[in-house]
GROMACS .gro file of C-alpha atoms in nm:
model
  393
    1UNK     CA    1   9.615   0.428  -2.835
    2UNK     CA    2   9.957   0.426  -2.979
    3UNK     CA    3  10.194   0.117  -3.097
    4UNK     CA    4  10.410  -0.016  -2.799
    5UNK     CA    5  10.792   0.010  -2.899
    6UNK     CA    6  11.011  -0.240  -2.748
    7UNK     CA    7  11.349  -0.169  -2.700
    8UNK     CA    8  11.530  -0.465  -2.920
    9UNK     CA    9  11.826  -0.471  -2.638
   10UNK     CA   10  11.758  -0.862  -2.539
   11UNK     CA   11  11.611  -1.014  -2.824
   12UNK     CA   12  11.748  -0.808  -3.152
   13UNK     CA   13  11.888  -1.148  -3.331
   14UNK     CA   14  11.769  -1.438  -3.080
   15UNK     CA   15  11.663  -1.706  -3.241
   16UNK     CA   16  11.258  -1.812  -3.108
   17UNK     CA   17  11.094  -2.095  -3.249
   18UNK     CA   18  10.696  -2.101  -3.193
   19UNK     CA   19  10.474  -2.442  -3.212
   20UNK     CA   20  10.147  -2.352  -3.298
   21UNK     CA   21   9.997  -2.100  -3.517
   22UNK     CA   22   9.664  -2.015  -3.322
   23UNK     CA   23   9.576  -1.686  -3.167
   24UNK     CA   24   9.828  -1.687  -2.915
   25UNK     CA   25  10.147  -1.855  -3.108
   26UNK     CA   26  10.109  -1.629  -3.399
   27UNK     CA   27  10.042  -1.328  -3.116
   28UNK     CA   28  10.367  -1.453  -2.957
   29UNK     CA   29  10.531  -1.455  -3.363
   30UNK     CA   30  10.439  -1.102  -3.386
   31UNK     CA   31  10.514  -0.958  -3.065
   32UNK     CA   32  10.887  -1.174  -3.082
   33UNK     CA   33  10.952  -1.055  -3.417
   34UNK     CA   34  10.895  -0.677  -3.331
   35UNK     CA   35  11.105  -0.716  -3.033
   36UNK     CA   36  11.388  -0.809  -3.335
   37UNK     CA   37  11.422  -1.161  -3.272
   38UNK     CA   38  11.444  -1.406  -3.570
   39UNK     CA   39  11.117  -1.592  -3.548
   40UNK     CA   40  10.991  -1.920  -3.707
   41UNK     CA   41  10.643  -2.050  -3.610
   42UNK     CA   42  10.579  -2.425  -3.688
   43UNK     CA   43  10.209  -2.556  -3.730
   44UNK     CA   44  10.116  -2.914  -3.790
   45UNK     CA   45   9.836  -2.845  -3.986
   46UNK     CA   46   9.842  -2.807  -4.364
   47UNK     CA   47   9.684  -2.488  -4.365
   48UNK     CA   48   9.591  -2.197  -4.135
   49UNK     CA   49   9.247  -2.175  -4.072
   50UNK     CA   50   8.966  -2.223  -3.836
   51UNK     CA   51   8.609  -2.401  -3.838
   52UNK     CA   52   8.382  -2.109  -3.876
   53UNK     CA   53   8.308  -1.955  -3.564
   54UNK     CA   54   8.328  -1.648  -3.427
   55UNK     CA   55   8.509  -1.527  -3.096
   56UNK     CA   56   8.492  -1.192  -2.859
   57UNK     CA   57   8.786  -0.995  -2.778
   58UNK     CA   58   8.719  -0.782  -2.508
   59UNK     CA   59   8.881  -0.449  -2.483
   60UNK     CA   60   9.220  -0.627  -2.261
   61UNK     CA   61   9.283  -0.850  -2.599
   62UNK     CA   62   9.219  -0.546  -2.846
   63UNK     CA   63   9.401  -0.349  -2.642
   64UNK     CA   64   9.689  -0.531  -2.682
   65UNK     CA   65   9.692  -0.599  -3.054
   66UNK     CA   66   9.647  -0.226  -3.089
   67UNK     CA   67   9.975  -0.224  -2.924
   68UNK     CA   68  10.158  -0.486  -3.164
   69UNK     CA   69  10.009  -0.246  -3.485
   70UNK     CA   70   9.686  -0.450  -3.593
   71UNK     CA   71   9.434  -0.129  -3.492
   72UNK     CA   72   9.356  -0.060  -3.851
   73UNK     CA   73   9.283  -0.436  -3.964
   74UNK     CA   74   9.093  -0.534  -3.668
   75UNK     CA   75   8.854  -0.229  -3.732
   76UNK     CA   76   8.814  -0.394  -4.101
   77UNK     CA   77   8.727  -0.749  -3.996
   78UNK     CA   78   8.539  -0.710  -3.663
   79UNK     CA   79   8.216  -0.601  -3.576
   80UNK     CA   80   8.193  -0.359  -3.259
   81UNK     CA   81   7.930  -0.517  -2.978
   82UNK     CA   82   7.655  -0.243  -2.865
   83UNK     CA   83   7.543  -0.483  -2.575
   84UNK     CA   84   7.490  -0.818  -2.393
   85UNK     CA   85   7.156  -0.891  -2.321
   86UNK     CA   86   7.037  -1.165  -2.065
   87UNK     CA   87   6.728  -1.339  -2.202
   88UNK     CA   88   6.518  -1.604  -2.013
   89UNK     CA   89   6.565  -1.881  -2.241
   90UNK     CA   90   6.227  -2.054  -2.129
   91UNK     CA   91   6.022  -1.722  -2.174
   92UNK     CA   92   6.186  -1.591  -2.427
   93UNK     CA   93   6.195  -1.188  -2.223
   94UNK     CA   94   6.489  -0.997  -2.224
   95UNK     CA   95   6.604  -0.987  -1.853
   96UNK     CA   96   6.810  -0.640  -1.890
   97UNK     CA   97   7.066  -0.460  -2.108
   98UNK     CA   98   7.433  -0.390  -2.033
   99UNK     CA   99   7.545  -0.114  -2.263
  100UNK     CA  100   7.903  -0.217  -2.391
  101UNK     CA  101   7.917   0.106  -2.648
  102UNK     CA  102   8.137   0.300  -2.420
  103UNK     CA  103   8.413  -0.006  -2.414
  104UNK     CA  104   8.712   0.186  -2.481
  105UNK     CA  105   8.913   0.003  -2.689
  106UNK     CA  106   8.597  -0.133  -2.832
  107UNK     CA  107   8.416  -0.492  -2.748
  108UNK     CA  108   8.469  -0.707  -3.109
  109UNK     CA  109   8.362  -1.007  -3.262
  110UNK     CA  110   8.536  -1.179  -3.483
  111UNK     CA  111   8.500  -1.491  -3.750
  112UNK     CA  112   8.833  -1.699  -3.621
  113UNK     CA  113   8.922  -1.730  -3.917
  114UNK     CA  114   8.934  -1.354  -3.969
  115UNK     CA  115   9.093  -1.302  -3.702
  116UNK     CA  116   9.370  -1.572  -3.748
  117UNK     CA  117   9.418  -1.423  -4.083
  118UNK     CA  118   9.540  -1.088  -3.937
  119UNK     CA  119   9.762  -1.202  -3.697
  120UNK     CA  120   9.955  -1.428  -3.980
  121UNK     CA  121   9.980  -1.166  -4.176
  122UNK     CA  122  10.101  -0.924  -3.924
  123UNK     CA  123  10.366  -1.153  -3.781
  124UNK     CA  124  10.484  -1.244  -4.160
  125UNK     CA  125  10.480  -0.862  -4.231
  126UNK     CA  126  10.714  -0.842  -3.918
  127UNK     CA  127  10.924  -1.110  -4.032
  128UNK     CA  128  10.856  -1.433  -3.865
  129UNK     CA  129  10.849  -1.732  -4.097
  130UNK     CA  130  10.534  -1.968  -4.061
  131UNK     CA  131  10.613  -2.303  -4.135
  132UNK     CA  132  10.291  -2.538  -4.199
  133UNK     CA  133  10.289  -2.926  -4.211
  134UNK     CA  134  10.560  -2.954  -3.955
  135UNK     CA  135  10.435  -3.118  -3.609
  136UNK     CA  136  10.674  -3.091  -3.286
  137UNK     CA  137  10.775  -3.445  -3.123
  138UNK     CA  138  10.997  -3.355  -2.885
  139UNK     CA  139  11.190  -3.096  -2.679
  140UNK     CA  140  11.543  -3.118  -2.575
  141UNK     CA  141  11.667  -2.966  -2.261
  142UNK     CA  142  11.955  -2.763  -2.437
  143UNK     CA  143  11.697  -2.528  -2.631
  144UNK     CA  144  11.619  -2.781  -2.943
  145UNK     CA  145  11.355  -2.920  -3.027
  146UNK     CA  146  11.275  -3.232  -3.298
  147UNK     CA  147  10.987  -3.176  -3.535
  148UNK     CA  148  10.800  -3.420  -3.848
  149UNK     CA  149  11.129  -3.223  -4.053
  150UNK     CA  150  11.369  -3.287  -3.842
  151UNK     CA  151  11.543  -3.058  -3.537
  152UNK     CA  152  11.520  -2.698  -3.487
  153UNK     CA  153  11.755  -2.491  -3.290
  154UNK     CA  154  11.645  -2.162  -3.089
  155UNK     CA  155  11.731  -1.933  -2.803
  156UNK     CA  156  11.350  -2.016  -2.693
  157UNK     CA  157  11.094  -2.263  -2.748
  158UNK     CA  158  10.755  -2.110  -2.716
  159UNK     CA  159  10.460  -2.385  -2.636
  160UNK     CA  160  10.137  -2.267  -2.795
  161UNK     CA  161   9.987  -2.605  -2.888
  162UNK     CA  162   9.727  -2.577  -2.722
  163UNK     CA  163   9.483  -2.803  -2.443
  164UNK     CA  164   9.723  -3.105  -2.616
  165UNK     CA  165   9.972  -2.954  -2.536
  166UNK     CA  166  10.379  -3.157  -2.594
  167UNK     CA  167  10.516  -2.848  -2.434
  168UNK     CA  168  10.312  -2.843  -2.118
  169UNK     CA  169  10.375  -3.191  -2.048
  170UNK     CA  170  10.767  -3.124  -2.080
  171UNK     CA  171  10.744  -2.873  -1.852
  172UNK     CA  172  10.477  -3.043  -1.604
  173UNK     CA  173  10.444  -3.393  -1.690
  174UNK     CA  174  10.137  -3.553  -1.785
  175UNK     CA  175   9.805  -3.501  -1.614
  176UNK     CA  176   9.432  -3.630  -1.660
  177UNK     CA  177   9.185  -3.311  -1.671
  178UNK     CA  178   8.873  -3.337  -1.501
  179UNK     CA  179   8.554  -3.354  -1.669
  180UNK     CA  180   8.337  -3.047  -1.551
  181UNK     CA  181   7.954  -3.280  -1.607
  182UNK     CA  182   7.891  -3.020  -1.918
  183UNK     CA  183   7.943  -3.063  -2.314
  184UNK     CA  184   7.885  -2.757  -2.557
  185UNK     CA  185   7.832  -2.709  -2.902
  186UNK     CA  186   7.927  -2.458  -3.163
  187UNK     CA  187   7.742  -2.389  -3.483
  188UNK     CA  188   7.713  -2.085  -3.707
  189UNK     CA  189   7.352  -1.981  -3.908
  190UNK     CA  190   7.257  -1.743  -4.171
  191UNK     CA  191   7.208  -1.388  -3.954
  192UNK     CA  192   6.868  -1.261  -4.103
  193UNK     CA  193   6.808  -0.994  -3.936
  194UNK     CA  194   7.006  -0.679  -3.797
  195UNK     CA  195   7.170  -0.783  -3.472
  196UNK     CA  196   7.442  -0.549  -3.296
  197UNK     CA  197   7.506  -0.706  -2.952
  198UNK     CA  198   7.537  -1.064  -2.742
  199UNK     CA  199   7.254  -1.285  -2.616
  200UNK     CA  200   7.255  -1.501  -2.329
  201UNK     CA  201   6.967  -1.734  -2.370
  202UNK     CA  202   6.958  -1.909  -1.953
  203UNK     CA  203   6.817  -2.157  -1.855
  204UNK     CA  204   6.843  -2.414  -1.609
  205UNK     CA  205   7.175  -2.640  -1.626
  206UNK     CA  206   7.214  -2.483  -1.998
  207UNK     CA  207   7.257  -2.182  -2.199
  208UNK     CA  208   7.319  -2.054  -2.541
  209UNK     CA  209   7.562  -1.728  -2.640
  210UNK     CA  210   7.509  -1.593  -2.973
  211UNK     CA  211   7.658  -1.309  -3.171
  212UNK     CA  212   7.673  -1.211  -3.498
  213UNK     CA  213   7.980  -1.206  -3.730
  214UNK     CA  214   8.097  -0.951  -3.962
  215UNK     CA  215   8.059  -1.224  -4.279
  216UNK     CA  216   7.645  -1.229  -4.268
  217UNK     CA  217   7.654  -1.512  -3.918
  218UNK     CA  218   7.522  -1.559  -3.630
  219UNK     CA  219   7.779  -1.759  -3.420
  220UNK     CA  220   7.595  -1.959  -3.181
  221UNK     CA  221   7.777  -2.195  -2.843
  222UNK     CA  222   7.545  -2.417  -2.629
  223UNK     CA  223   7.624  -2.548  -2.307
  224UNK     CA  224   7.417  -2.813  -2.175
  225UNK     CA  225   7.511  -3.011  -1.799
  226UNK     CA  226   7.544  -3.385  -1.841
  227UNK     CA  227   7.692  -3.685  -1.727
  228UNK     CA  228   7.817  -3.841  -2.035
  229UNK     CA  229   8.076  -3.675  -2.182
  230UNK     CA  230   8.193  -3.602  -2.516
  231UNK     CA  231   8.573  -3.606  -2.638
  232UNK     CA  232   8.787  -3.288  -2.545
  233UNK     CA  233   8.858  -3.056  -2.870
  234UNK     CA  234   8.616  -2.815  -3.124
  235UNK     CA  235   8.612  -3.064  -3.404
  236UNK     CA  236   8.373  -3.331  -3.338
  237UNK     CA  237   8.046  -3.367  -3.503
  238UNK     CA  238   7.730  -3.443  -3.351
  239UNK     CA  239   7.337  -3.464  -3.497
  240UNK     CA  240   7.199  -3.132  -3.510
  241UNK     CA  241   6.863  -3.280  -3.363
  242UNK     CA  242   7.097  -3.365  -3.034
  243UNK     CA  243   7.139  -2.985  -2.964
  244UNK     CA  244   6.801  -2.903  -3.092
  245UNK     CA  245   6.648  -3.135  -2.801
  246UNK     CA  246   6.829  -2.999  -2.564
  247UNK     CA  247   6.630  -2.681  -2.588
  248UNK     CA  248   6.346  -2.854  -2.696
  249UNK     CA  249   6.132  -2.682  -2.379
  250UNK     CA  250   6.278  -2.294  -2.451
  251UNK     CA  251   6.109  -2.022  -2.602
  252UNK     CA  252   6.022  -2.034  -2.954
  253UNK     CA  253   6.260  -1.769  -3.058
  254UNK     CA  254   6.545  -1.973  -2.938
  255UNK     CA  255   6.455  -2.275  -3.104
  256UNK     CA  256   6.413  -2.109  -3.424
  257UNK     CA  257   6.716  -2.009  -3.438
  258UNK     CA  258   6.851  -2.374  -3.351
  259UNK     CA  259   6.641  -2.543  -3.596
  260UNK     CA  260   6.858  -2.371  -3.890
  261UNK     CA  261   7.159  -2.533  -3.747
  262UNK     CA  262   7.277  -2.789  -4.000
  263UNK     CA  263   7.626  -2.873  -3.840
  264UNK     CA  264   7.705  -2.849  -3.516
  265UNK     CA  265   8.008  -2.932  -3.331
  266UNK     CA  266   8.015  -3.056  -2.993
  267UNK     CA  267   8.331  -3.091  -2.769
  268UNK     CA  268   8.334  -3.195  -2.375
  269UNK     CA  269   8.447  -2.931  -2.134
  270UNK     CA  270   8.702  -2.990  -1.900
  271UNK     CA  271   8.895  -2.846  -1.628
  272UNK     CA  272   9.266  -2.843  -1.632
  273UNK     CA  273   9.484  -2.661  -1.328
  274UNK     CA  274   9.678  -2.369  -1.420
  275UNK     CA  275  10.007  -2.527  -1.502
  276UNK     CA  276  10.272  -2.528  -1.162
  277UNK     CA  277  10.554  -2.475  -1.417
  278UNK     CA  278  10.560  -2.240  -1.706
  279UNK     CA  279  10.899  -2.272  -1.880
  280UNK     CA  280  11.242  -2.466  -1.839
  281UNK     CA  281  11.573  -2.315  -1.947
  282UNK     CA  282  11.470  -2.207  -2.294
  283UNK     CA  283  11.096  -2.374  -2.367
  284UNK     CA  284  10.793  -2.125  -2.234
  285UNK     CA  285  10.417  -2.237  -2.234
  286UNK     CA  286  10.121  -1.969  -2.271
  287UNK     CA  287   9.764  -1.967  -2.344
  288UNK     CA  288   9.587  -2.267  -2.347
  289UNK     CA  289   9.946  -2.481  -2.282
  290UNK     CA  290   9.942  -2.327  -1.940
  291UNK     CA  291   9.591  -2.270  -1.835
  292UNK     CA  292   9.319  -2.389  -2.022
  293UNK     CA  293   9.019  -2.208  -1.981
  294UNK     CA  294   8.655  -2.236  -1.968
  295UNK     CA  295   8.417  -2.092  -2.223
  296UNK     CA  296   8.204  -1.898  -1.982
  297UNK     CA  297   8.351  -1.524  -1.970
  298UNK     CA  298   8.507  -1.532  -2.313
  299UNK     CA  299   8.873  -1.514  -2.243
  300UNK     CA  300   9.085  -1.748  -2.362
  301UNK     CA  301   9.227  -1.580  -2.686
  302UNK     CA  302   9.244  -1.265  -2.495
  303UNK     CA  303   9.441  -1.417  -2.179
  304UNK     CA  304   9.677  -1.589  -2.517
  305UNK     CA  305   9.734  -1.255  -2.648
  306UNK     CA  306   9.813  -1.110  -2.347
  307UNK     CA  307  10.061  -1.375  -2.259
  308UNK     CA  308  10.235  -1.342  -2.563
  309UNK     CA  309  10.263  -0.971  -2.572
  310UNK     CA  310  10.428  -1.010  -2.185
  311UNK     CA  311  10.626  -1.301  -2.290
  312UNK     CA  312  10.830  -1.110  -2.568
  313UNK     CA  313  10.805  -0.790  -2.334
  314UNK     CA  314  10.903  -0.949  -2.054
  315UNK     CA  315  11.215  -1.106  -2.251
  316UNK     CA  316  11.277  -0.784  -2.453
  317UNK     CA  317  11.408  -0.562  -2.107
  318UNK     CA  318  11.526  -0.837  -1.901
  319UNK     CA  319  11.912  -0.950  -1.831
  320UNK     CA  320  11.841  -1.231  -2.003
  321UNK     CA  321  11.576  -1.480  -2.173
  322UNK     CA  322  11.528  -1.684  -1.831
  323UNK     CA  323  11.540  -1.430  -1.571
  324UNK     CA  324  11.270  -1.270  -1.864
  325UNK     CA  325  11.039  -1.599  -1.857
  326UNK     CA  326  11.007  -1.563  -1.443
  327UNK     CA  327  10.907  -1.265  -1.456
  328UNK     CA  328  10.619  -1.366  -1.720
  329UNK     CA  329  10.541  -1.626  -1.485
  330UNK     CA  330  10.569  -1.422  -1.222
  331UNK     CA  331  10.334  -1.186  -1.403
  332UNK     CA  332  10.078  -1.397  -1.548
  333UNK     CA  333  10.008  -1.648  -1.318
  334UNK     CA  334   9.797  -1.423  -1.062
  335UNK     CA  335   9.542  -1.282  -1.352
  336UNK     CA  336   9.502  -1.624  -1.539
  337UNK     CA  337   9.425  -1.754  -1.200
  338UNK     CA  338   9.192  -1.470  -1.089
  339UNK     CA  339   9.005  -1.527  -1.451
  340UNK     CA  340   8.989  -1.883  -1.454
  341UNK     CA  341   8.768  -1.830  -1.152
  342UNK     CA  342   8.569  -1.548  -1.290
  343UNK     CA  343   8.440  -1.772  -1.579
  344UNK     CA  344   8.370  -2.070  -1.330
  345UNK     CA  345   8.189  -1.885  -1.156
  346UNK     CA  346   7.977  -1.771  -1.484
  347UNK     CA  347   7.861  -2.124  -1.543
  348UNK     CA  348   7.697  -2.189  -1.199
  349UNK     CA  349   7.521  -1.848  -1.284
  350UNK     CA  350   7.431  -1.905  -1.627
  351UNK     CA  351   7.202  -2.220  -1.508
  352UNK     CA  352   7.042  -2.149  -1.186
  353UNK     CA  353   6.695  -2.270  -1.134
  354UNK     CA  354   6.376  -2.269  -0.917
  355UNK     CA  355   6.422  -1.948  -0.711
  356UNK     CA  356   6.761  -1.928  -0.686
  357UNK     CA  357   6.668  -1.840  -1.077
  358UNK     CA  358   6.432  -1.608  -0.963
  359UNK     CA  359   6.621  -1.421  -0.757
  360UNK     CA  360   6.915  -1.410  -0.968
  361UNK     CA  361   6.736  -1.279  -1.277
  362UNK     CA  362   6.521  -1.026  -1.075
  363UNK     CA  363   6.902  -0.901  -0.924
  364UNK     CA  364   7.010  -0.875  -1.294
  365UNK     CA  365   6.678  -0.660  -1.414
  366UNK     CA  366   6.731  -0.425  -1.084
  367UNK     CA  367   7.104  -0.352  -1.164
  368UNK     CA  368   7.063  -0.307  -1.542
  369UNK     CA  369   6.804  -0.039  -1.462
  370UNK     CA  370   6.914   0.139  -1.142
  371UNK     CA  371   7.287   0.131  -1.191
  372UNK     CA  372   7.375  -0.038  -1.590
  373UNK     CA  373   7.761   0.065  -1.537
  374UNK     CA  374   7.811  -0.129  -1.181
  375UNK     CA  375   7.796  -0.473  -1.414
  376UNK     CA  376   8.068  -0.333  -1.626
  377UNK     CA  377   8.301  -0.166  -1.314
  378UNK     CA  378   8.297  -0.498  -1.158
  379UNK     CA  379   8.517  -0.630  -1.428
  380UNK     CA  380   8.722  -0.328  -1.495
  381UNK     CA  381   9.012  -0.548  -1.373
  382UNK     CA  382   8.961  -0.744  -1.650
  383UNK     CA  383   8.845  -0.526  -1.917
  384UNK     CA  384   9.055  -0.223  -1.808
  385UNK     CA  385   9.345  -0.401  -1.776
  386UNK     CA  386   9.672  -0.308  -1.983
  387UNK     CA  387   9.965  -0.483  -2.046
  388UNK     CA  388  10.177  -0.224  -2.189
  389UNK     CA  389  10.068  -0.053  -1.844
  390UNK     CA  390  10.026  -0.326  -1.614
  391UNK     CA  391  10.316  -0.556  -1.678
  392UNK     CA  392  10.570  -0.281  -1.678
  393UNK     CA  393  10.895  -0.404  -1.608
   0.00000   0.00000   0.00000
């Protein structure tokens, strides 16, 4: 794959401000900034960084940073994924194989933090200013926006704060999400042995994804059905011995593995609609801001960074910035939609039980053996997709 050239004819000199320096705003900072637009990305924390954890780009999100130059350092701080492998969490036996080798861009995993590191550097090398410490307040309808320093000015606002998001609620007012009845946790461990691929521990109402990290971890989430609920967001702690118990009747592999977990992290999941409304005038919302998604098919970053990349593209050829942010819109809204489902539909199948179990697992065995690519074509329109293909405009 080569690197996508846009033309500069909209954007060469527009001024875009960016709130939020995750995956997506600093995505949306690089893409903006190669399109020629002055960019300045404003991040209420102190630093950037990222609990340690790890997170999968699939060959859509790779894709696309291949296309916005960051080939050559994603090679150098990713690990390539050989496989996923269902395992029956209460047995402990593999249930098949689903070879991921021939993933072209390749399948990664990433530390965040790795991974947020690249895309900094790559929008700074591109010339967008990052500006940390500085927290957005409010948005203006003429294009400005007031901030902890005091008012910016821009040509467009671009909302990537997040499931919190200021921006969304400007653009959709406020709106209580829905608890789904499951909590998860996030932990990483020492990786002590050789491991090239994803597990997918089942069992029933729970399951546990792990991976392991190019820095020597094994990044581990849990999901566990409940009816208490725990507090939306990555950053609350919880007793390791909660997570441990939760498991507490799997196979002893699995709990091995969870009894070296030392600090876990638990956060409630919860569904949020796909925003109705994804920009005004001169503010735009993407990733999380506009359609929160569920942990179950590994998506979210790489729906951001697609956004992003079809935000500034989108912008970039268009008469003008807002006839550029319907078409996004326009765009977007249909595959965020169709993968929102996709992953909802993972988590019923992740924690089947009694024979509906059965049956699924058995299904899962027969097509790994008899047909292995058939898992892998049936999400070729998420995995093939390309937005420097796709999205033309």
């Amino acid at each position: 794959m080569t690197e996508f050239e846009f033309t500069g004819r909209q954007m060469r000199g527009k001024r875009v401000a960016v709130i939020g320096a995750g995956i997506g705003g600093l995505t949306a900072a690089l893409a903006f900034a190669r399109a020629g637009a002055v960019v300045e990305v404003f991040e209420q924390a102190a630093e950037i960084k990222e609990v340690g954890a790890g997170i999968q780009i699939s060959p859509n999100g790779a894709r696309t940073l291949i296309a916005l130059g960051c080939g050559p350092a994603m090679e150098a701080a990713s690990l390539k994924a050989a496989h996923v492998m269902p395992v029956d969490a209460l047995t402990g036996r593999k249930v098949t194989l689903f070879n991921l080798q021939d993933q072209m861009p390749p399948y990664r995993f990433f530390h965040r933090a790795s991974l947020i590191g690249l895309l900094a550097r790559a929008a700074q090398d591109a010339g967008a200013k990052i500006y940390l410490g500085v927290r957005a307040v409010s948005f203006g309808p003429d294009g400005g926006a007031s901030t902890s320093e005091g008012p910016i000015k821009a040509d467009l606002i671009v909302g990537a704060d997040g499931i919190h998001s200021i921006s969304r609620v400007l653009t959709n007012g406020a709106a209580e999400p829905t608890f789904t009845g499951q909590v998860a946790w996030r932990a990483v461990v020492p990786l002590r042995k050789p491991m090239v691929g994803a597990q997918v521990w089942m069992a029933p109402r729970r399951h546990v994804v792990m991976y392991p990290l190019m820095e020597g971890l094994l990044n581990i989430v849990a999901v566990q059905e409940r009816k208490t609920w725990a507090a939306e967001g990555w950053h609350h702690a919880d007793d390791p011995a909660h997570l441990q118990a939760a498991f507490a009747d799997c196979a002893s592999g699995l709990q091995d593995v969870l009894s070296k977990v030392e600090a876990p992290l638990i956060w409630g999941l919860f569904r949020h609609p796909v925003a109705d409304v994804w920009h005004t005038k001169s503010v735009a919302i993407l990733g999380d801001a506009a359609h929160p998604t569920l942990p179950f098919l590994a998506q979210g970053a790489n729906l951001a960074i697609e956004d992003a990349f079809v935000m500034a593209r989108c912008c970039d050829v268009s008469t003008d910035v807002q006839a550029g942010l319907a078409r996004y819109e326009a765009l977007r809204k249909p595959r965020v939609t169709r993968a929102i489902a996709a992953a909802n539909a993972n988590a019923r199948n992740y924690h089947l039980s009694g024979i509906q179990r059965r049956v699924a697992h058995l299904g899962l065995k027969t097509l790994g053996a008899v047909a292995p690519q058939a898992f892998l074509n049936r999400l070729d329109w998420l995995y093939g997709y390309d937005v420097t293909q796709n999205d033309a405009v």
